[in-house]
Coordinates of C-alpha atoms and ligand atoms in Angstrom, one line a residue:
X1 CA 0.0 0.0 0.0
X2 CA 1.2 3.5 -0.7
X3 CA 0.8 6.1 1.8
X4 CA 1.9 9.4 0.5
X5 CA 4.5 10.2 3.0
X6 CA 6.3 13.7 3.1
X7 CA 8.1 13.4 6.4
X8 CA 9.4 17.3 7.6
X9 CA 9.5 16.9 11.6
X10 CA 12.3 14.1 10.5
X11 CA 14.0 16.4 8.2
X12 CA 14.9 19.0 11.0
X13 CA 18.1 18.3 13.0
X14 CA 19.2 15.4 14.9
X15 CA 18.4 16.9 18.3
X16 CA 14.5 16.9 17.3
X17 CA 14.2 13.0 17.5
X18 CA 15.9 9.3 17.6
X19 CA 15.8 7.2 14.5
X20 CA 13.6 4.1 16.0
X21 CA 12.4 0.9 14.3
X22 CA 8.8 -0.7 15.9
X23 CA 9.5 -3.2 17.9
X24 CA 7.5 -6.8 16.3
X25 CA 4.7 -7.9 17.9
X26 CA 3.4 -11.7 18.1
X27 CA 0.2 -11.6 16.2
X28 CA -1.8 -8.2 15.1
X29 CA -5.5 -8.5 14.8
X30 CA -6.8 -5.2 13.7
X31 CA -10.2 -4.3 15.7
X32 CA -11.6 -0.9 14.3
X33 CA -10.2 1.2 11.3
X34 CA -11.5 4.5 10.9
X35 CA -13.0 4.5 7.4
X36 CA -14.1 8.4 7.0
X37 CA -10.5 9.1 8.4
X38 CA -8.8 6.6 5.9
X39 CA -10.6 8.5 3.5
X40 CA -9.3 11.8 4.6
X41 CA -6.0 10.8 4.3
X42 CA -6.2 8.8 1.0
X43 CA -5.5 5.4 2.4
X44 CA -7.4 2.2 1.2
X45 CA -9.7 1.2 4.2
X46 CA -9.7 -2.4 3.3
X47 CA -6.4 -3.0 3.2
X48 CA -5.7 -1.8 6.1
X49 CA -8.2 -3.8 7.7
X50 CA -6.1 -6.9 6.0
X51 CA -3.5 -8.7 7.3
X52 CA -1.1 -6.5 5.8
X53 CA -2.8 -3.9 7.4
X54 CA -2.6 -5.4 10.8
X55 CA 1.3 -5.8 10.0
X56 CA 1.4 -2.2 9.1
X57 CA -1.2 -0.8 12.0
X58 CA 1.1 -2.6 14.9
X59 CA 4.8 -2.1 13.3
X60 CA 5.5 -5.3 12.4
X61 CA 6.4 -3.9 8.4
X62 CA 6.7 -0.5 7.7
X63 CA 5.1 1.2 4.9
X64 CA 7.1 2.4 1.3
X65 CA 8.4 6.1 2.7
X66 CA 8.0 5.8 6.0
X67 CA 10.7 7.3 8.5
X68 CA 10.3 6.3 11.8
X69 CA 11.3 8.3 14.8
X70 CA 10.7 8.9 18.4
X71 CA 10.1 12.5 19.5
X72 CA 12.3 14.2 22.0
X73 CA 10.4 16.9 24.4
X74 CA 10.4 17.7 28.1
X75 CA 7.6 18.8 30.3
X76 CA 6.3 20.0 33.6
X77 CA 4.7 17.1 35.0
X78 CA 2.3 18.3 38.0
X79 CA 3.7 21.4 38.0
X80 CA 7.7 19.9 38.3
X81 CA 10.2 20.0 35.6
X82 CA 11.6 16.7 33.8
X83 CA 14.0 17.8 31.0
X84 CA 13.9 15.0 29.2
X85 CA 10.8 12.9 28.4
X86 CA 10.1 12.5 25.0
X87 CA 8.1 9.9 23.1
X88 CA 8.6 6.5 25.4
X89 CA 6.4 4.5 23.4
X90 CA 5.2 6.0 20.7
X91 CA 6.5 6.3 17.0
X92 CA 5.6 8.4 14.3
X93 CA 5.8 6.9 10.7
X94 CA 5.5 9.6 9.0
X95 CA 3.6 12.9 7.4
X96 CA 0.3 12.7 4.6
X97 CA -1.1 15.4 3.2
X98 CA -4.9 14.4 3.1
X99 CA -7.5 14.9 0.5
X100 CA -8.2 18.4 2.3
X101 CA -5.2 19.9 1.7
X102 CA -4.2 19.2 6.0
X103 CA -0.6 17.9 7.0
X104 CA -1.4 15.4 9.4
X105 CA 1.2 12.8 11.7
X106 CA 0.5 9.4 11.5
X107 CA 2.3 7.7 15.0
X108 CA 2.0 4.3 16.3
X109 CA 1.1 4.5 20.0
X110 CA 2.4 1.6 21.8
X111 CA 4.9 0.5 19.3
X112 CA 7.8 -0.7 21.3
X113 CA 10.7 1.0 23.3
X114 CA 12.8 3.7 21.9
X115 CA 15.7 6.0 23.6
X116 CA 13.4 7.7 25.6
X117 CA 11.6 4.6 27.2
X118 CA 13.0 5.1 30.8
X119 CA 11.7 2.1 32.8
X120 CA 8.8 1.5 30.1
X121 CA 8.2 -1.2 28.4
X122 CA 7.5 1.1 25.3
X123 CA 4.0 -0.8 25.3
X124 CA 0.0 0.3 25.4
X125 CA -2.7 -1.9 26.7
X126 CA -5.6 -2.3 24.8
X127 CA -8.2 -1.0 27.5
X128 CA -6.4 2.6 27.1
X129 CA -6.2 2.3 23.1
X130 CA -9.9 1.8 23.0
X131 CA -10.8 4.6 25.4
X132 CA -8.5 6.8 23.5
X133 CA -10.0 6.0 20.4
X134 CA -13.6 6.2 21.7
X135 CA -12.9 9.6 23.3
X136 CA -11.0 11.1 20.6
X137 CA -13.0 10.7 18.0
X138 CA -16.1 11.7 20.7
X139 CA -14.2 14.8 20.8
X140 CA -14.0 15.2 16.9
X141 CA -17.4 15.0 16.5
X142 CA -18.4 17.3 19.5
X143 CA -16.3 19.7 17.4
X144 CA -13.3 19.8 20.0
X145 CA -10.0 20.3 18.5
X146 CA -8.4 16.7 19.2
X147 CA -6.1 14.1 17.6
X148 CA -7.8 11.3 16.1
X149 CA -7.7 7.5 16.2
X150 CA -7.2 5.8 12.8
X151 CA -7.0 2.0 14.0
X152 CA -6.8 0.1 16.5
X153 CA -5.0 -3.8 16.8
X154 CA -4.3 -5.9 19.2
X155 CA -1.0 -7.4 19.4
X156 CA -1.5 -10.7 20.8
X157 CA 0.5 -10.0 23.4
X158 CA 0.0 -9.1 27.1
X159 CA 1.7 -6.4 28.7
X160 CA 2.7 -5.8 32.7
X161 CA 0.2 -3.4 34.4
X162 CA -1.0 -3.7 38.0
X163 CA -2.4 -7.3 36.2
X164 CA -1.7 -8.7 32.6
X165 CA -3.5 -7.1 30.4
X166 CA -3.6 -7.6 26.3
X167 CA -1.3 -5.3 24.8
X168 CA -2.7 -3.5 21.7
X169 CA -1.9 -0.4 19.5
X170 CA -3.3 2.9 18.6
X171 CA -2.7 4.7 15.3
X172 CA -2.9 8.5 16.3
X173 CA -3.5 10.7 13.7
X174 CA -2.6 14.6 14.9
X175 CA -2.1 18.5 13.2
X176 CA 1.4 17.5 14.9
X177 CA 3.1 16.4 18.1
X178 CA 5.0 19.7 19.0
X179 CA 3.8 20.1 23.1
X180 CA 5.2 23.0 24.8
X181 CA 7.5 20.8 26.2
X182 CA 9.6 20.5 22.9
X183 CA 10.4 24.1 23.3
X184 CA 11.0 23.3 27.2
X185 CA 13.4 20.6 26.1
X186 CA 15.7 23.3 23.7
X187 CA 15.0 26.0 26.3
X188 CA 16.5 23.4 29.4
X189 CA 19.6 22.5 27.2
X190 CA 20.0 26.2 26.2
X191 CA 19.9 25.3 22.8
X192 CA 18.6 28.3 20.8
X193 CA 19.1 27.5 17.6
X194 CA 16.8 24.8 17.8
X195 CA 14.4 27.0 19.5
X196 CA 14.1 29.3 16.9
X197 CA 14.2 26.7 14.3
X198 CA 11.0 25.2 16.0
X199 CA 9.5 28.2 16.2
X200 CA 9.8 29.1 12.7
X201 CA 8.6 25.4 12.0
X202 CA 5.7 25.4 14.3
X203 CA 4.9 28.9 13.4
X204 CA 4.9 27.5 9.2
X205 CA 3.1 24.5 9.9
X206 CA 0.1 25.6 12.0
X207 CA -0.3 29.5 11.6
X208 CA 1.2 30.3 8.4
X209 CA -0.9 33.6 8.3
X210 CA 1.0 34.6 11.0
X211 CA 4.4 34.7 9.7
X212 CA 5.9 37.9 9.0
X213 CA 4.5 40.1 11.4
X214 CA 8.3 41.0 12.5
X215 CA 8.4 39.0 15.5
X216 CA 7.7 35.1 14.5
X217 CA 8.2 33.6 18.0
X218 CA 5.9 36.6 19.7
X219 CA 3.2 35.6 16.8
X220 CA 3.3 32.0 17.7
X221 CA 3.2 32.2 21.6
X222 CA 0.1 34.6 20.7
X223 CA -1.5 32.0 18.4
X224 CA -1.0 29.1 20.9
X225 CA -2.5 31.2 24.3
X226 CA -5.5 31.9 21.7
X227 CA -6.0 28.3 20.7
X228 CA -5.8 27.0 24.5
X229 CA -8.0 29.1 25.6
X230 CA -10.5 28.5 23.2
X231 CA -9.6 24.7 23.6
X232 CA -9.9 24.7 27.4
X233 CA -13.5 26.4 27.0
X234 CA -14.6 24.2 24.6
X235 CA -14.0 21.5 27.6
X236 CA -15.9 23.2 29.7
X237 CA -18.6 23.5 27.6
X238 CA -19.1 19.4 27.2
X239 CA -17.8 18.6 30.7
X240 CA -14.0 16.9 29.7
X241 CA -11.9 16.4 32.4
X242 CA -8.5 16.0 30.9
X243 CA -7.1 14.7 33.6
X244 CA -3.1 15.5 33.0
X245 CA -2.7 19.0 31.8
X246 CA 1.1 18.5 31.8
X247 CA 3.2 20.5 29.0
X248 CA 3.8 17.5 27.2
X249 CA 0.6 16.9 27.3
X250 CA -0.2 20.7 25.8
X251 CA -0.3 20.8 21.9
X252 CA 1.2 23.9 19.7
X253 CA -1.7 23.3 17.5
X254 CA -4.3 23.2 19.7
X255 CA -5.4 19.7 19.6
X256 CA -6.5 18.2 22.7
X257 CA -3.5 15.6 22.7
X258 CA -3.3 12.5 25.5
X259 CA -6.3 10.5 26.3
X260 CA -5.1 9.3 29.4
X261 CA -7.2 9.4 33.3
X262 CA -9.5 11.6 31.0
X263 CA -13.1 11.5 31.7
X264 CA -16.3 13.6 31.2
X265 CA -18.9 14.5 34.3
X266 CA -21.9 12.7 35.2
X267 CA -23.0 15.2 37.9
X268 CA -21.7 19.0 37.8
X269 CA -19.1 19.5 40.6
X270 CA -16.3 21.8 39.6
X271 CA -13.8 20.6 41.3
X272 CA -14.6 17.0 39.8
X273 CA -11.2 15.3 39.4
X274 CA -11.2 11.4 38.4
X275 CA -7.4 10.5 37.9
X276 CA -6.2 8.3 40.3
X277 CA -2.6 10.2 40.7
X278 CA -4.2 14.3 40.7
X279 CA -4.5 13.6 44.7
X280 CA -4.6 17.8 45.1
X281 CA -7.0 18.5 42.6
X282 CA -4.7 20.4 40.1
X283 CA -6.4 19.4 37.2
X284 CA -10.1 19.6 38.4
X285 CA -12.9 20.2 36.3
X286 CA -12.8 24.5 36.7
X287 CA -9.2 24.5 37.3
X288 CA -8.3 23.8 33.3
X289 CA -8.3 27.2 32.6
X290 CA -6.4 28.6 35.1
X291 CA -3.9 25.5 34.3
X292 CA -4.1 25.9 30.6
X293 CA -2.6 29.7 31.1
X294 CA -0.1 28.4 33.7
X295 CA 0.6 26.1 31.0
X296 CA 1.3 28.7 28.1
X297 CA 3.1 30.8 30.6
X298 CA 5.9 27.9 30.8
X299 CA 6.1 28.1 26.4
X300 CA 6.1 31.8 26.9
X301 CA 9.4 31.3 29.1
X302 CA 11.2 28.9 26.9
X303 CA 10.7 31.3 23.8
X304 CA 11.9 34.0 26.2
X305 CA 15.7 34.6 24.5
X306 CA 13.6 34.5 21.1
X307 CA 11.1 37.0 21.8
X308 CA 14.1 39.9 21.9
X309 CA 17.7 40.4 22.4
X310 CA 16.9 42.5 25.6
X311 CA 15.7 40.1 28.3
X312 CA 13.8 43.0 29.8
X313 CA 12.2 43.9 26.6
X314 CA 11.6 40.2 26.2
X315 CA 9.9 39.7 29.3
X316 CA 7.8 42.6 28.4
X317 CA 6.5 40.9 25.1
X318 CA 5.6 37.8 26.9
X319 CA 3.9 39.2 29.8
X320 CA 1.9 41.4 27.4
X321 CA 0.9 38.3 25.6
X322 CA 0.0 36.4 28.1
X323 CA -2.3 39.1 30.1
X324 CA -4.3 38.2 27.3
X325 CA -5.5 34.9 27.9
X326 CA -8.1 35.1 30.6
X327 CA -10.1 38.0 28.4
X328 CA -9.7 35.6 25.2
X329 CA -10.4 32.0 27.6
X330 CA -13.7 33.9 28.8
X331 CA -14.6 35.4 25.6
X332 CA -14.8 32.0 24.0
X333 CA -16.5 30.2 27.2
X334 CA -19.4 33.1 27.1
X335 CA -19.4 31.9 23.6
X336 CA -19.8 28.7 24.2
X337 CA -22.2 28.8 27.1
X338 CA -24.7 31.3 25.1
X339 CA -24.9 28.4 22.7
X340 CA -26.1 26.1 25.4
X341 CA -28.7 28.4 26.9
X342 CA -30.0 29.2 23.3
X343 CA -28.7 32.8 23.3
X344 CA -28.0 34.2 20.1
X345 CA -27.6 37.5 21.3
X346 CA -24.8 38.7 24.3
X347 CA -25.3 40.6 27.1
X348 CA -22.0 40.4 28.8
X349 CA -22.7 41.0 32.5
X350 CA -26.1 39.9 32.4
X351 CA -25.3 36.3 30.9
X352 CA -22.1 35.9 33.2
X353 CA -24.6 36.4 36.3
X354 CA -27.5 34.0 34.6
X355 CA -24.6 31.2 33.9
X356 CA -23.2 31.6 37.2
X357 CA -26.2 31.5 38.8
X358 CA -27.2 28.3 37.1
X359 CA -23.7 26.2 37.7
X360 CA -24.3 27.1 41.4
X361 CA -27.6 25.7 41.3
X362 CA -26.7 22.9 39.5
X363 CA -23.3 22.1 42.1
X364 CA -25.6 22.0 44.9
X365 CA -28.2 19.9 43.2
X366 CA -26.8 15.8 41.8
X367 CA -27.6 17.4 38.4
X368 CA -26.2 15.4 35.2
X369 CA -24.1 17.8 33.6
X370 CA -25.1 16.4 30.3
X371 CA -28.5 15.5 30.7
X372 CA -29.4 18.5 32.0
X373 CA -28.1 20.7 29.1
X374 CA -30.1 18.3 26.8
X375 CA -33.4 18.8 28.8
X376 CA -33.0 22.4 28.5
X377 CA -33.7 22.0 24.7
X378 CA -37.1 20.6 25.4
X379 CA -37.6 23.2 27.8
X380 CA -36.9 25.9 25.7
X381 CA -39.3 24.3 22.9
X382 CA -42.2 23.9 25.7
X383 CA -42.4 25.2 29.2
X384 CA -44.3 22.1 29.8
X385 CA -41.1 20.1 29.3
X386 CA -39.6 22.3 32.6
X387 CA -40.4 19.3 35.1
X388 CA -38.0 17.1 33.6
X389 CA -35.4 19.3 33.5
X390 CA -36.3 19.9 37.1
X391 CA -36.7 16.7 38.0
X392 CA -32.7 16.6 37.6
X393 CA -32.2 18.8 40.8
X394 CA -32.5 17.3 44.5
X395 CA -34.7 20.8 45.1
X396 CA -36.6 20.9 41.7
X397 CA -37.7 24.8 42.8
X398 CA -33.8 25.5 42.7
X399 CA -34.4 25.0 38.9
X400 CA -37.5 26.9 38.6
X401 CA -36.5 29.7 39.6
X402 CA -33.6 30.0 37.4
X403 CA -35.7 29.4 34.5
X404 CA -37.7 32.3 35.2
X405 CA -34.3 34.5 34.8
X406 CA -33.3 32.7 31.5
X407 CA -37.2 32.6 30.1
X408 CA -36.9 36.9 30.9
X409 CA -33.6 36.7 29.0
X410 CA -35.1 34.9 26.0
X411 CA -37.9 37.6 26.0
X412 CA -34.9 40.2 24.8
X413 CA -33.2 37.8 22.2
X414 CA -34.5 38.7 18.4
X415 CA -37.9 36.9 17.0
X416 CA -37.1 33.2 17.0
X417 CA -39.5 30.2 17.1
X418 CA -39.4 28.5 20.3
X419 CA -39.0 25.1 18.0
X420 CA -35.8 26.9 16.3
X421 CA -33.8 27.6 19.3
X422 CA -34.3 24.0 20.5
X423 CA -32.8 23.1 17.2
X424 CA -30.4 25.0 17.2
X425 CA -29.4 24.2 20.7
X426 CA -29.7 20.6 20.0
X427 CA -26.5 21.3 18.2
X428 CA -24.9 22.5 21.4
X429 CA -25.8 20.0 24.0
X430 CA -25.4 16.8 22.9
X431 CA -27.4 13.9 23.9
X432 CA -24.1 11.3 23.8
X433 CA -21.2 11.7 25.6
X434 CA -18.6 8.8 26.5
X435 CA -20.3 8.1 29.7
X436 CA -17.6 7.0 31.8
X437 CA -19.4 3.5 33.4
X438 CA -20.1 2.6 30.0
X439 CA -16.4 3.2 28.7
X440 CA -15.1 0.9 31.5
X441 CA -18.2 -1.3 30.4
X442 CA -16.6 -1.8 27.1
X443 CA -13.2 -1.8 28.3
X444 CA -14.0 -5.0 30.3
X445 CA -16.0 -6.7 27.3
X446 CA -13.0 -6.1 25.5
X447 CA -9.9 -7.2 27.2
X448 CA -11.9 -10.0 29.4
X449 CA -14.3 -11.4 26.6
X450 CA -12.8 -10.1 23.2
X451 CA -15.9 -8.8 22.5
X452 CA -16.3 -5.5 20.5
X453 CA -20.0 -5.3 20.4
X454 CA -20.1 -2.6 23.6
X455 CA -17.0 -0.6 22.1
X456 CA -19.1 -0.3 18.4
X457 CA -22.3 0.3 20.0
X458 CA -21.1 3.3 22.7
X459 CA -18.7 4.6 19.3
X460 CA -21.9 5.0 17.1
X461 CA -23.8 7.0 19.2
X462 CA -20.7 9.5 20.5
X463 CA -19.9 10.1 16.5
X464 CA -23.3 11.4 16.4
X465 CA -23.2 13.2 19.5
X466 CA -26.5 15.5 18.7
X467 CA -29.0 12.9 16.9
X468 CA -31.2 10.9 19.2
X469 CA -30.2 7.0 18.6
X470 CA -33.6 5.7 20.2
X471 CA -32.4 2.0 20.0
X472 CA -29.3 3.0 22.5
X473 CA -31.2 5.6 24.4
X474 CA -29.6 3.3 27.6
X475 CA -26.3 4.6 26.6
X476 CA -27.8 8.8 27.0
X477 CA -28.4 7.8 30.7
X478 CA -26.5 8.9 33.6
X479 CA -24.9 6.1 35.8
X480 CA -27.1 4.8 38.7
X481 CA -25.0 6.1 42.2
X482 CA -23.5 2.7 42.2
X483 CA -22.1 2.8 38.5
X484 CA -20.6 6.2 39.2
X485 CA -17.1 5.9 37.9
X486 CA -15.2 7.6 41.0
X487 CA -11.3 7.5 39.6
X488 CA -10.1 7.0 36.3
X489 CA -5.6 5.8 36.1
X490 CA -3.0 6.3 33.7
X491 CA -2.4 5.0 30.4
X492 CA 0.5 3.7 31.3
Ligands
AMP1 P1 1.9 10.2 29.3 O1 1.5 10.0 30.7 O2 1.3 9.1 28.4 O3 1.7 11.5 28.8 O4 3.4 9.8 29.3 C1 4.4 10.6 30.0 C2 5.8 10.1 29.6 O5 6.0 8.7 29.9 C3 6.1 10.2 28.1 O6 7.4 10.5 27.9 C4 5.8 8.8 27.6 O7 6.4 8.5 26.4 C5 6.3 8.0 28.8 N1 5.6 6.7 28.8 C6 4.3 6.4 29.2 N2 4.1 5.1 29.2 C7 5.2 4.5 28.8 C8 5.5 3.1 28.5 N3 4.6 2.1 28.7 N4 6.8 2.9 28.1 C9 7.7 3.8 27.9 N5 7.4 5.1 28.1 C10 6.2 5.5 28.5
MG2 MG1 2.0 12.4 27.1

């Protein structure tokens, strides 16, 4: 099979990344391929559902033109510095051009050691491939900036976790895999001619309209702060949990990147965390934002000799830039919160105070974070619908009197039919999430039984987040108390 490979990230220096061949697995069995991504990026679907597909999808051959290598990057991990991480397990074959004119990375996750394995064993097991998958391409359709999963295989072999578990490998397909913590891993060593050369590469490959405004590395910290804002508020707005906003975790392109502990809410509780190893809460539910710009502020100080000569000048530039981010991070949340109430119109105080008012209401109350937004459709179609929104909250009058605010709010929004707004916010609130019971559900069927059925089932419905799908309505439902999904671990 030909994939049309044009491999830049390999092409820059030998610093960037470690020549590495995928380590052979004992017997790949391909469970999903993405068809409408295949597509995308010009490759035959059915072949790589083949057995030479499955050789190709686990890196037991390579295909014509690829060039594997392992990335090198540092991050801050829970707020400490580790200078040199880089990619432990993963390998990227290569770059395609798709049909729509995108560059996109294709990388084996799960493909074997490489020089930046550590103590790993360079492996993935299948549980966190199919949750990846599952959650990724949830994300794609919910219209959240993400990576994407193009196949999944199992390798028929088990790998070492708490348990054995059966190893497996995800093909992640991503705008790139720059993370801030490239440029941490230049800025550590000291190494600015690398710096700038990622800037100017980074800066090329995902904001070319931003080139040539004088200051290249000033333009790109700018265009990443904008895109994590709006990233981090588009989280908010379908209750994602990331789980482990490290910077190596934190994309230059704006993808959410690194399905790990992630998880979405059942019940609204900001300071919901689920991963099993975020024992302070850093990366809670509300505290994304605030960790997002903590995030950007560590890029902004490893472009910091780029930005100017003067380090005083330079430090001016970044802090300028990065004031920014709270005013564009809200900007975009209001955004995306007006589209969930049905507001086509903004009144900026006004609407902060009615959406404030209403995730109070909602913290106090058990309410289902997704469910609820859902029901407010049908509320906003017919008033007579109101009980079942209601009937979400412990003290049902807590939501009736909020509905009186929104309803007077409504009343200064342009002519609209009642029937149009719920359409329109239909397309807001979605009725399918990966519910986090029925991803472990599938998880189990999976590894334990080899049976796909729950993984297919829970995928068709959160590709099609905003359409009913009457005949897997059980899979809209929020978790009885005892299905609750308290803590989520690692992908490790
Ligand atoms: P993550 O938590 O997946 O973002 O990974 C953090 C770091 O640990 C990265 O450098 C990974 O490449 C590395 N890593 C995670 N799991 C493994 C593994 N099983 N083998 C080798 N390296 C790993
Ligand atoms: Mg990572």
């Amino acid at each position: 099979m030909t994939f049309a490979f044009d491999n830049t990230y390999a092409r820059l220096p030998a610093q960037f990344h470690a020549a590495t061949t995928p380590t052979h697995v004992r017997t790949p069995r391909v469970v999903k391929i993405n068809r409408a991504l295949a597509e995308v990026l010009g490759l035959d679907a059915d072949l790589l559902a083949s057995a030479e597909g499955a050789a190709l999808l686990s890196g037991n051959a390579l295909p014509e033109g690829a060039e594997p290598i392992a990335l090198a990057y540092a991050g801050h991990q829970f707020g400490n510095f580790v200078p040199q991480l880089g990619d432990g397990r993963a390998i990227l074959l290569g770059e395609i051009v798709g049909k729509d004119g995108k560059r996109r990375d294709l990388q084996l996750k799960g493909a074997g050691r490489t020089r930046f394995s550590r103590g790993g064993d360079g492996r993935a097991a299948l549980g966190p491939v199919l949750r990846e998958y599952l959650v990724s391409e949830a994300m794609f359709a919910l219209g959240v900036p993400t990576t994407r999963a193009l196949a999944a295989v199992t390798t028929g072999e088990h790998v070492a976790r708490e348990e054995m578990l059966p190893g497996a490998v995800l093909t992640r397909v991503a705008a790139s895999h720059i993370r801030v913590g490239t440029f941490e891993f230049f800025a550590a060593r000291g190494d600015d001619e690398a710096l700038s050369t990622l800037a100017t590469y980074a800066l090329t490959r995902h904001y070319p309209d931003a080139i040539g405004s004088g200051n290249d590395p000033r333009a790109l910290l700018e265009r990443v702060i904008d895109a994590q804002a709006n990233l981090v508020a588009r989280w908010l707005g379908v209750g994602f949990v990331h789980g482990v906003m490290n910077t190596d975790n934190t994309s230059i392109s704006g993808e959410t990147i690194d399905y790990g502990p992630c998880a979405f809410l059942d019940v609204y509780d900001p300071k919901k965390r689920f991963s099993s190893i975020d024992h302070g809460g850093r990366y809670a539910f509300a505290n994304q934002p605030r960790i997002a710009h903590w995030n950007v502020t560590r890029l902004a100080e490893a472009l910091l000799t780029r930005l100017s000569t003067d380090e005083e000048e330079a430090i001016g530039i970044a802090t300028q830039c990065l004031e920014k981010f709270p005013a564009i991070f809200d900007a975009a949340y209001a955004r995306v919160l007006r589209a969930k109430l049905g507001l086509a119109t903004a009144e900026d105080s006004g609407d902060a105070a009615l959406t404030a008012d209403l995730f109070g209401r909602m913290a106090g109350n058990d309410v289902d974070y997704t469910l609820f937004f859902r029901r407010l459709c049908d509320a906003a179609q017919s008033p007579e619908k109101d009980a079942e929104a209601a009937s979400l909250f412990t003290e049902p009058a807590a939501f009736r009197d909020w509905a009186e605010s929104w309803r007077n709010r409504l009343l200064r929004e342009p002519e609209r039919s009642a029937a149009d707004r719920a359409a329109a916010m239909r397309l807001s609130n979605p009725a399918f999430i990966p519910r986090n019971h029925r991803v472990e559900e599938l998880i189990v069927a999976a590894a334990e039984r080899e049976d796909f059925a729950p993984f297919e089932a829970l995928l068709s419905v959160v590709t099609r987040p905003y359409e009913e799908h009457p005949d897997l309505a059980h899979l809209a439902t929020p978790p009885k108390p005892e299905e609750r999904v308290k803590a989520t671990f690692c992908g490790t």
